[in-house]
CSV table of C-alpha atoms and ligand atoms in Angstrom, one decimal:
chain,number,residue,atom,x,y,z
A,79,MET,CA,100.8,99.3,82.2
A,80,HIS,CA,104.3,100.6,82.7
A,81,ASN,CA,103.7,103.7,84.6
A,82,SER,CA,101.3,103.2,87.4
A,83,GLN,CA,101.9,106.9,88.3
A,84,LEU,CA,99.1,107.6,85.8
A,85,LEU,CA,96.6,105.4,87.6
A,86,LYS,CA,93.7,107.1,89.1
A,87,VAL,CA,91.4,105.7,91.8
A,88,TYR,CA,87.7,106.7,91.9
A,89,LYS,CA,85.6,105.8,94.9
A,90,PHE,CA,81.9,105.7,94.6
A,91,GLY,CA,80.0,105.4,98.0
A,92,GLY,CA,76.6,104.0,98.7
A,93,ALA,CA,74.7,107.1,97.8
A,94,SER,CA,76.3,107.3,94.3
A,95,VAL,CA,75.1,103.8,93.4
A,96,LYS,CA,71.9,103.8,95.3
A,97,ASP,CA,69.6,103.0,92.3
A,98,ALA,CA,69.6,102.7,88.6
A,99,ALA,CA,69.6,106.4,88.0
A,100,ALA,CA,72.6,106.9,90.2
A,101,ILE,CA,74.5,104.2,88.3
A,102,ILE,CA,73.7,105.9,85.0
A,103,ASN,CA,75.1,109.1,86.5
A,104,LEU,CA,78.3,107.1,87.6
A,105,VAL,CA,78.7,105.9,84.0
A,106,ARG,CA,78.4,109.4,82.7
A,107,ILE,CA,81.1,110.6,85.1
A,108,VAL,CA,83.4,107.7,84.1
A,109,ARG,CA,82.7,108.4,80.4
A,110,GLU,CA,83.7,112.0,80.7
A,111,TYR,CA,87.0,110.9,82.3
A,112,GLN,CA,89.7,110.6,79.6
A,113,ALA,CA,90.1,106.9,79.3
A,114,ASP,CA,93.6,106.9,78.0
A,115,THR,CA,95.0,106.4,81.4
A,116,PRO,CA,94.1,103.6,83.7
A,117,LEU,CA,91.3,103.9,86.2
A,118,LEU,CA,90.5,101.7,89.3
A,119,ILE,CA,87.0,102.1,90.6
A,120,VAL,CA,86.0,101.3,94.1
A,121,VAL,CA,82.4,100.7,94.8
A,122,SER,CA,80.4,100.6,98.1
A,123,ALA,CA,77.2,98.7,98.6
A,124,MET,CA,74.1,100.2,97.1
A,125,GLY,CA,72.3,102.8,99.3
A,126,LYS,CA,71.5,101.2,102.7
A,127,THR,CA,72.3,97.7,101.7
A,128,THR,CA,74.9,97.2,104.4
A,129,ASN,CA,72.4,98.1,107.1
A,130,ALA,CA,69.9,95.6,105.5
A,131,LEU,CA,72.5,92.9,105.5
A,132,GLU,CA,73.4,93.5,109.1
A,133,GLU,CA,69.7,93.1,110.0
A,134,LEU,CA,69.5,90.0,107.9
A,135,PHE,CA,72.5,88.5,109.6
A,136,ASP,CA,71.1,89.4,113.0
A,137,LEU,CA,67.9,87.6,112.3
A,138,ALA,CA,69.7,84.5,111.1
A,139,TYR,CA,72.0,84.5,114.1
A,140,GLN,CA,69.1,84.8,116.5
A,141,GLY,CA,67.4,81.9,114.7
A,142,GLN,CA,64.5,84.2,113.5
A,143,GLU,CA,62.7,84.3,110.2
A,144,TYR,CA,64.7,86.2,107.6
A,145,THR,CA,63.3,85.2,104.3
A,146,SER,CA,61.1,88.3,103.8
A,147,ALA,CA,64.1,90.6,104.5
A,148,LEU,CA,66.2,88.6,102.0
A,149,THR,CA,63.5,88.7,99.4
A,150,ARG,CA,63.3,92.5,99.8
A,151,LEU,CA,67.1,92.8,99.4
A,152,GLU,CA,67.1,90.6,96.4
A,153,ALA,CA,64.1,92.4,94.8
A,154,PHE,CA,65.9,95.8,95.3
A,155,HIS,CA,69.0,94.6,93.4
A,156,ARG,CA,67.0,92.8,90.7
A,157,GLU,CA,64.9,95.9,90.2
A,158,ALA,CA,67.9,98.1,89.7
A,159,ALA,CA,69.2,95.7,87.1
A,160,GLN,CA,65.8,95.6,85.5
A,161,GLN,CA,65.7,99.4,85.2
A,162,LEU,CA,69.1,99.5,83.7
A,163,ALA,CA,68.4,96.7,81.2
A,164,PRO,CA,66.8,98.7,78.4
A,165,SER,CA,70.0,100.7,77.8
A,166,LEU,CA,72.2,97.5,77.9
A,167,GLY,CA,73.0,94.8,75.3
A,168,GLN,CA,71.6,91.3,75.7
A,169,ASP,CA,75.0,89.9,76.7
A,170,THR,CA,75.4,92.4,79.5
A,171,GLN,CA,71.9,91.7,80.8
A,172,ALA,CA,72.6,88.0,80.8
A,173,THR,CA,76.0,88.5,82.6
A,174,ILE,CA,74.3,90.6,85.3
A,175,LYS,CA,71.6,88.0,85.7
A,176,ALA,CA,74.0,85.2,86.0
A,177,ALA,CA,76.2,87.1,88.5
A,178,PHE,CA,73.2,88.0,90.7
A,179,ASP,CA,71.9,84.4,90.5
A,180,ASP,CA,75.3,83.1,91.8
A,181,ALA,CA,75.6,85.8,94.4
A,182,PHE,CA,72.1,85.3,95.9
A,183,ASP,CA,72.6,81.5,95.8
A,184,ALA,CA,75.8,82.0,97.8
A,185,LEU,CA,74.2,84.4,100.2
A,186,ARG,CA,71.3,82.0,100.8
A,187,ALA,CA,73.8,79.2,101.5
A,188,GLN,CA,75.8,81.4,103.9
A,189,LEU,CA,72.6,82.4,105.8
A,190,ALA,CA,71.4,78.9,106.1
A,191,ALA,CA,74.8,77.9,107.5
A,192,VAL,CA,74.8,80.7,110.2
A,193,ASN,CA,75.5,79.1,113.6
A,194,CYS,CA,74.7,81.0,116.8
A,195,HIS,CA,77.3,78.9,118.7
A,196,GLN,CA,80.1,80.2,116.5
A,197,ASP,CA,81.8,83.6,116.4
A,198,TYR,CA,79.4,86.4,115.5
A,199,ASP,CA,81.9,88.8,114.0
A,200,GLN,CA,83.5,86.2,111.7
A,201,GLN,CA,80.1,85.1,110.3
A,202,TYR,CA,79.0,88.8,110.0
A,203,ASP,CA,81.9,89.4,107.6
A,204,GLN,CA,81.0,86.5,105.4
A,205,ILE,CA,77.4,87.8,104.9
A,206,VAL,CA,77.6,91.6,105.2
A,207,SER,CA,80.3,91.6,102.4
A,208,PHE,CA,77.6,90.7,99.8
A,209,GLY,CA,76.6,94.3,99.4
A,210,GLU,CA,79.9,95.3,97.8
A,211,LEU,CA,80.1,92.1,95.8
A,212,LEU,CA,76.7,92.8,94.2
A,213,ALA,CA,77.2,96.5,93.6
A,214,SER,CA,80.7,96.2,92.1
A,215,GLN,CA,79.5,93.5,89.7
A,216,LEU,CA,76.6,95.5,88.6
A,217,VAL,CA,78.7,98.6,88.0
A,218,ALA,CA,81.5,96.7,86.2
A,219,PHE,CA,79.1,95.0,83.8
A,220,VAL,CA,77.1,98.1,83.1
A,221,LEU,CA,80.3,100.0,82.4
A,222,ASN,CA,81.6,97.2,80.3
A,223,ASP,CA,78.6,97.5,78.0
A,224,THR,CA,80.1,100.7,76.5
A,225,HIS,CA,83.7,100.8,77.8
A,226,PRO,CA,85.9,97.8,78.2
A,227,ALA,CA,85.9,97.3,82.0
A,228,ARG,CA,86.6,94.3,84.2
A,229,TRP,CA,85.4,93.2,87.6
A,230,LEU,CA,88.1,92.5,90.1
A,231,ASP,CA,87.6,90.5,93.3
A,232,CYS,CA,89.8,92.3,95.9
A,233,ARG,CA,89.4,89.7,98.6
A,234,PRO,CA,92.3,87.4,97.6
A,235,LEU,CA,94.5,90.5,97.1
A,236,LEU,CA,93.8,92.8,100.0
A,237,ARG,CA,95.2,90.6,102.8
A,238,THR,CA,94.1,91.2,106.4
A,239,ASP,CA,94.5,89.4,109.7
A,240,GLU,CA,91.5,87.8,111.4
A,241,SER,CA,90.3,90.9,113.2
A,242,TRP,CA,86.8,90.4,112.0
A,243,ARG,CA,84.8,93.6,111.2
A,244,GLU,CA,88.0,95.7,111.4
A,245,GLY,CA,90.5,93.7,109.4
A,246,ARG,CA,94.0,95.0,109.8
A,247,ILE,CA,96.0,95.2,106.5
A,248,ASP,CA,99.1,93.1,105.9
A,249,TRP,CA,100.7,95.8,103.9
A,250,GLU,CA,103.6,93.8,102.4
A,251,THR,CA,101.5,90.9,101.1
A,252,THR,CA,98.7,93.3,99.9
A,253,GLU,CA,101.2,95.5,98.0
A,254,SER,CA,102.8,92.6,96.3
A,255,ASN,CA,99.5,90.9,95.6
A,256,LEU,CA,98.0,94.0,94.1
A,257,ARG,CA,101.0,94.9,92.0
A,258,ALA,CA,101.1,91.3,90.6
A,259,ALA,CA,97.4,91.1,89.9
A,260,VAL,CA,96.3,94.6,89.0
A,261,LEU,CA,99.1,96.1,86.9
A,262,PRO,CA,99.1,93.5,84.1
A,263,GLN,CA,95.3,93.6,83.9
A,264,LEU,CA,95.4,97.4,83.5
A,265,GLN,CA,97.5,96.9,80.4
A,266,GLN,CA,94.6,94.9,78.9
A,267,VAL,CA,91.7,97.0,80.0
A,268,HIS,CA,91.9,100.6,81.3
A,269,ILE,CA,89.0,100.2,83.8
A,270,LEU,CA,88.8,97.8,86.7
A,271,VAL,CA,86.0,97.8,89.2
A,272,THR,CA,86.4,96.4,92.7
A,273,GLN,CA,84.8,96.4,96.1
A,274,GLY,CA,85.3,98.9,98.9
A,275,PHE,CA,85.2,97.7,102.6
A,276,LEU,CA,86.4,94.1,101.9
A,277,GLY,CA,89.6,92.1,102.4
A,278,GLY,CA,90.5,88.5,102.9
A,279,THR,CA,92.5,86.4,105.3
A,280,ALA,CA,95.3,84.0,104.4
A,281,SER,CA,92.9,81.1,104.9
A,282,GLY,CA,90.4,82.5,102.4
A,283,TYR,CA,87.8,84.1,104.6
A,284,THR,CA,86.3,87.4,103.8
A,285,THR,CA,86.9,90.3,106.2
A,286,THR,CA,85.4,93.8,106.4
A,287,LEU,CA,87.4,96.9,107.3
A,288,GLY,CA,84.9,98.7,109.5
A,289,ARG,CA,81.7,100.5,108.6
A,290,GLU,CA,82.2,103.2,106.0
A,291,GLY,CA,85.5,101.6,105.2
A,292,SER,CA,85.4,102.0,101.4
A,293,ASP,CA,87.3,105.3,101.5
A,294,TYR,CA,90.1,103.4,103.3
A,295,THR,CA,90.1,100.7,100.5
A,296,ALA,CA,90.6,103.4,97.9
A,297,ALA,CA,93.6,104.7,99.9
A,298,ILE,CA,95.1,101.2,100.3
A,299,LEU,CA,94.8,100.5,96.6
A,300,ALA,CA,96.3,103.9,95.7
A,301,TYR,CA,99.2,103.4,98.2
A,302,CYS,CA,100.0,99.9,97.0
A,303,LEU,CA,99.8,100.8,93.3
A,304,HIS,CA,101.4,104.3,93.6
A,305,ALA,CA,98.4,105.9,92.0
A,306,GLU,CA,98.5,109.5,90.8
A,307,SER,CA,95.4,110.5,92.7
A,308,VAL,CA,92.2,109.4,94.5
A,309,THR,CA,88.8,110.9,93.9
A,310,ILE,CA,86.0,110.3,96.4
A,311,TRP,CA,82.6,111.1,94.7
A,312,LYS,CA,80.1,112.3,97.3
A,313,ASP,CA,76.7,114.0,97.6
A,314,VAL,CA,78.3,117.1,99.0
A,315,ALA,CA,80.3,119.8,97.1
A,316,GLY,CA,83.7,118.7,98.7
A,317,LEU,CA,85.1,118.9,102.2
A,318,LEU,CA,82.9,121.3,104.1
A,319,ASN,CA,83.5,123.0,107.4
A,320,ALA,CA,80.4,121.3,108.9
A,321,ASP,CA,77.8,118.7,108.1
A,322,PRO,CA,75.2,120.6,106.1
A,323,LYS,CA,72.5,118.4,107.6
A,324,ILE,CA,73.3,119.8,111.0
A,325,PHE,CA,74.7,123.3,110.5
A,326,ALA,CA,73.5,126.1,108.2
A,327,ASP,CA,75.9,128.3,106.1
A,328,THR,CA,78.6,125.7,105.5
A,329,VAL,CA,81.7,126.6,103.4
A,330,ARG,CA,83.8,124.4,101.3
A,331,TYR,CA,87.6,124.2,101.7
A,332,PRO,CA,89.1,124.4,98.1
A,333,GLU,CA,92.3,122.8,99.4
A,334,ILE,CA,93.3,121.5,102.8
A,335,SER,CA,96.3,119.6,104.2
A,336,TYR,CA,96.4,116.0,105.1
A,337,GLN,CA,97.0,116.9,108.7
A,338,GLU,CA,94.0,119.2,109.1
A,339,THR,CA,91.8,116.5,107.5
A,340,ILE,CA,93.1,113.8,109.8
A,341,GLU,CA,92.3,116.0,112.8
A,342,MET,CA,88.8,116.7,111.6
A,343,ALA,CA,88.1,113.0,111.0
A,344,TYR,CA,89.4,112.3,114.5
A,345,TYR,CA,87.0,114.8,116.1
A,346,GLY,CA,84.2,113.1,114.3
A,347,ALA,CA,83.7,114.8,110.9
A,348,SER,CA,82.0,112.1,109.0
A,349,VAL,CA,83.1,113.1,105.5
A,350,ILE,CA,86.1,110.8,105.1
A,351,HIS,CA,86.9,107.6,106.9
A,352,PRO,CA,89.7,108.4,109.4
A,353,LYS,CA,92.1,105.7,108.3
A,354,THR,CA,92.1,107.0,104.7
A,355,ILE,CA,94.5,109.9,105.0
A,356,LYS,CA,97.6,108.3,106.3
A,357,PRO,CA,98.5,105.9,103.4
A,358,LEU,CA,97.9,108.8,101.0
A,359,ALA,CA,100.0,111.2,103.0
A,360,VAL,CA,102.9,108.7,103.2
A,361,ARG,CA,103.0,108.5,99.4
A,362,GLN,CA,102.0,112.1,98.8
A,363,ILE,CA,99.0,111.1,96.7
A,364,PRO,CA,96.4,113.9,96.5
A,365,LEU,CA,92.8,113.1,97.5
A,366,TYR,CA,90.0,114.9,95.7
A,367,VAL,CA,86.5,115.1,97.2
A,368,LYS,CA,84.0,115.9,94.5
A,369,SER,CA,80.2,115.9,94.1
A,370,PHE,CA,78.7,113.3,91.8
A,371,LEU,CA,75.8,115.7,91.4
A,372,ALA,CA,78.1,118.4,90.0
A,373,PRO,CA,81.1,116.6,88.7
A,374,ALA,CA,82.5,119.6,86.8
A,375,ALA,CA,82.6,121.7,90.0
A,376,GLU,CA,85.9,122.2,91.8
A,377,GLY,CA,85.5,120.2,95.0
A,378,THR,CA,88.3,119.9,97.5
A,379,LYS,CA,91.9,118.9,97.0
A,380,ILE,CA,93.5,117.3,100.1
A,381,HIS,CA,97.3,117.3,99.8
A,382,ASP,CA,100.5,118.4,101.3
A,383,CYS,CA,99.9,122.1,101.3
A,384,ARG,CA,100.3,125.1,103.5
A,385,HIS,CA,97.3,127.4,103.9
A,386,GLY,CA,96.5,130.5,105.8
A,387,LEU,CA,93.7,130.7,108.3
A,388,LEU,CA,90.9,128.2,107.6
A,389,ALA,CA,87.3,128.9,108.2
A,390,PRO,CA,86.4,127.3,111.6
A,391,ALA,CA,85.3,123.7,111.3
A,392,TYR,CA,82.3,122.6,113.4
A,393,ILE,CA,82.1,118.9,114.4
A,394,LEU,CA,79.4,117.3,116.5
A,395,LYS,CA,79.5,113.9,118.2
A,396,VAL,CA,76.1,112.8,119.6
A,397,ASN,CA,75.3,110.2,122.2
A,398,GLN,CA,78.1,111.0,124.5
A,399,CYS,CA,78.6,110.1,128.1
A,400,LEU,CA,80.6,112.2,130.6
A,401,ILE,CA,82.1,110.1,133.4
A,402,SER,CA,83.8,111.6,136.5
A,403,PHE,CA,85.9,109.6,138.9
A,404,GLU,CA,86.7,110.8,142.4
A,405,SER,CA,89.1,109.2,144.8
A,406,LYS,CA,87.0,107.9,147.8
A,407,ASP,CA,89.2,109.4,150.5
A,408,LEU,CA,89.5,112.8,148.8
A,409,THR,CA,93.1,112.3,148.0
A,410,PHE,CA,94.3,113.9,144.8
A,411,ILE,CA,94.0,112.0,141.5
A,412,SER,CA,97.4,110.6,141.0
A,413,GLU,CA,99.3,109.0,138.1
A,414,GLU,CA,98.6,105.6,139.8
A,415,ASN,CA,94.9,106.3,139.8
A,416,LEU,CA,95.0,107.4,136.2
A,417,GLU,CA,96.8,104.2,135.2
A,418,VAL,CA,93.9,102.2,136.8
A,419,ILE,CA,91.3,104.3,135.1
A,420,PHE,CA,92.9,104.2,131.7
A,421,GLY,CA,93.4,100.4,132.0
A,422,ALA,CA,89.7,99.9,132.8
A,423,LEU,CA,88.6,102.2,129.9
A,424,ALA,CA,90.7,100.2,127.5
A,425,GLN,CA,89.4,96.9,128.9
A,426,ALA,CA,85.8,98.1,128.5
A,427,ARG,CA,86.7,99.4,124.9
A,428,LEU,CA,85.6,102.9,125.7
A,429,LYS,CA,87.4,105.4,123.6
A,430,ILE,CA,88.1,108.8,125.2
A,431,ASN,CA,87.0,111.7,123.2
A,432,LEU,CA,87.9,114.3,125.7
A,433,MET,CA,89.4,114.3,129.2
A,434,GLN,CA,90.0,116.7,132.0
A,435,ASN,CA,91.7,116.6,135.4
A,436,SER,CA,90.9,118.6,138.6
A,437,ALA,CA,92.2,118.2,142.1
A,438,ILE,CA,90.2,115.3,143.3
A,439,SER,CA,88.4,114.3,140.1
A,440,PHE,CA,89.1,113.1,136.6
A,441,SER,CA,86.5,113.3,133.8
A,442,VAL,CA,86.3,111.6,130.5
A,443,CYS,CA,83.8,112.0,127.7
A,444,THR,CA,83.2,108.8,125.6
A,445,ASP,CA,80.8,107.5,123.1
A,446,PHE,CA,77.9,106.0,125.1
A,447,SER,CA,77.4,102.2,125.2
A,448,SER,CA,75.5,100.9,128.2
A,449,GLN,CA,77.2,97.5,128.1
A,450,ARG,CA,80.7,99.1,128.1
A,451,LEU,CA,79.8,101.6,130.7
A,452,ASP,CA,78.5,98.8,133.0
A,453,LYS,CA,81.8,97.0,132.5
A,454,LEU,CA,83.7,100.1,133.5
A,455,LEU,CA,81.6,100.8,136.5
A,456,SER,CA,81.9,97.4,137.9
A,457,ALA,CA,85.7,97.5,137.4
A,458,LEU,CA,86.2,100.8,139.2
A,459,ARG,CA,83.2,101.2,141.6
A,460,GLU,CA,85.1,100.0,144.6
A,461,GLN,CA,88.0,102.3,144.2
A,462,PHE,CA,86.3,105.5,143.0
A,463,THR,CA,83.1,107.5,143.5
A,464,ILE,CA,81.8,107.7,139.9
A,465,HIS,CA,79.2,110.0,138.5
A,466,TYR,CA,78.1,110.0,134.9
A,467,ASN,CA,75.7,111.8,132.6
A,468,THR,CA,74.4,110.3,129.3
A,469,GLY,CA,72.5,111.8,126.4
A,470,LEU,CA,75.2,114.5,125.8
A,471,GLU,CA,76.8,116.1,122.8
A,472,LEU,CA,80.4,116.9,122.2
A,473,TYR,CA,81.2,119.9,119.9
A,474,SER,CA,84.6,120.5,118.5
A,475,ILE,CA,85.5,123.8,116.8
A,476,LYS,CA,88.7,123.5,114.9
A,477,ASN,CA,90.4,126.8,114.1
A,478,TYR,CA,88.0,128.6,116.3
A,479,ASP,CA,87.6,132.3,116.8
A,480,ALA,CA,85.4,134.3,119.2
A,481,ALA,CA,82.5,134.5,116.9
A,482,SER,CA,82.4,130.7,116.2
A,483,ILE,CA,82.5,130.0,120.0
A,484,GLN,CA,79.7,132.4,120.6
A,485,ARG,CA,77.7,130.9,117.7
A,486,LEU,CA,77.6,127.4,119.4
A,487,THR,CA,77.8,128.2,123.1
A,488,HIS,CA,75.4,131.1,123.7
A,489,HIS,CA,72.3,129.1,124.0
A,490,ARG,CA,73.7,126.0,125.7
A,491,ASP,CA,74.7,125.0,129.2
A,492,LEU,CA,78.2,123.6,129.1
A,493,LEU,CA,79.1,120.7,131.4
A,494,LEU,CA,82.7,120.8,130.5
A,495,GLU,CA,84.9,122.9,128.2
A,496,GLN,CA,88.4,122.9,127.0
A,497,ARG,CA,90.6,124.8,124.6
A,498,THR,CA,93.9,124.3,123.0
A,499,ARG,CA,95.6,126.7,120.5
A,500,GLN,CA,93.6,125.3,117.6
A,501,THR,CA,90.6,123.6,119.0
A,502,PHE,CA,87.7,124.5,121.3
A,503,GLN,CA,85.6,121.7,122.6
A,504,PHE,CA,82.7,121.4,124.9
A,505,VAL,CA,80.2,118.9,126.3
A,506,CYS,CA,76.6,119.8,126.7
A,507,ARG,CA,73.1,118.2,127.0
A,508,GLN,CA,71.6,116.9,123.8
A,509,HIS,CA,70.0,119.8,122.0
A,510,LEU,CA,66.3,119.0,121.3
A,511,GLN,CA,65.2,120.7,118.1
B,38,LIG,N1,79.0,99.6,102.7
B,38,LIG,C1,79.8,99.8,103.8
B,38,LIG,C2,79.1,100.6,104.9
B,38,LIG,O1,78.0,101.1,104.6
B,38,LIG,C3,81.2,100.5,103.5
B,38,LIG,C4,81.1,101.9,103.0
B,38,LIG,O2,80.0,102.3,102.6
B,38,LIG,O3,82.1,102.5,102.9
B,38,LIG,O4,79.6,100.7,105.9
B,39,MG,MG1,78.0,102.9,102.9
């Protein structure tokens, strides 16, 4: 392929490959795509497979019985292949069976080798990565039955460091690896299918990029290969102003800037993995969010655009904790105090979602983790009087107006609120439905 500017990247998440019917729908979407320009497809693990693999690994790590969980996972994948079989040629069926035989043998061997005296996170990556390996092979071979398509193992190409479970990309190596390996193949076949969420270290170990990281993979590939666009296929109509599972009357943004999208992801909008936007923005690659249930519908275009006033976006983070620090002698909170507090928060790996200062106290809202909170309390208890509340919610309204604030606040007791020019945020007790 001479002109990688024509390359498109499609990302199919877990819901879009959750069973045989979903995979048939994926094939239909790809078939409708004009296959005269190259297409790189990124696939996540089927449905809830990653959660199942996490549980499986946990059992193995704790030295508990895991065979029935493994049998269930294997049966789920074999069954999907079985259901697809009638529409596939004999060769394809045999290829899938052989690939699954190999993958499950490898998974069994990995599980048997789990060692509770060795690093948890490193071993987690070697096992939890099987979901993407299985799904991408199934999709590649099913597609190849009717359109020439090839499976691509991204792990030797997408180079990361050894930050297990949140591998950090070595951009230079990754870019040169991908260009050398992928561009020539796309001259031979127009469709390549690879895994989301995975990378590999220089010494050949598998890494994962953080839960829900397949969107990020699509962006890494698009960046390195100078793709023309990325499309993320989801079970919603595009980028919405709120999660329809939580809020009624959502609206879709037909187009939105990279900047707005990054900010929404930061506040906790779950529609796109937060790391996805930056590589795309740097190379000005548009990101389309479309529904795999209504592929002809418009969806959302995320790109470098200016827009007028956007509908307010409502974002909820649950399971929050509000922590207040007071100096013990009633002196004002000073920069020196803040330095100590921030240091302890970083040590405890507590990420600040919101903070506020008053004369003698300083408050932060963080995701709740009892372990991390304990660590923080023991580090700071001597120096500060600390109060905290758990079981809280943090709401952010981006591009708020009076009506949107009223909509969310009128029936809630706010423990803390804050507004900037664009964003209104508040912390309140968890709202029991
Ligand atoms: N399968 C992985 C997960 O569930 C990655 C992804 O879905 O993006 O976290
Ligand atoms: Mg997933």
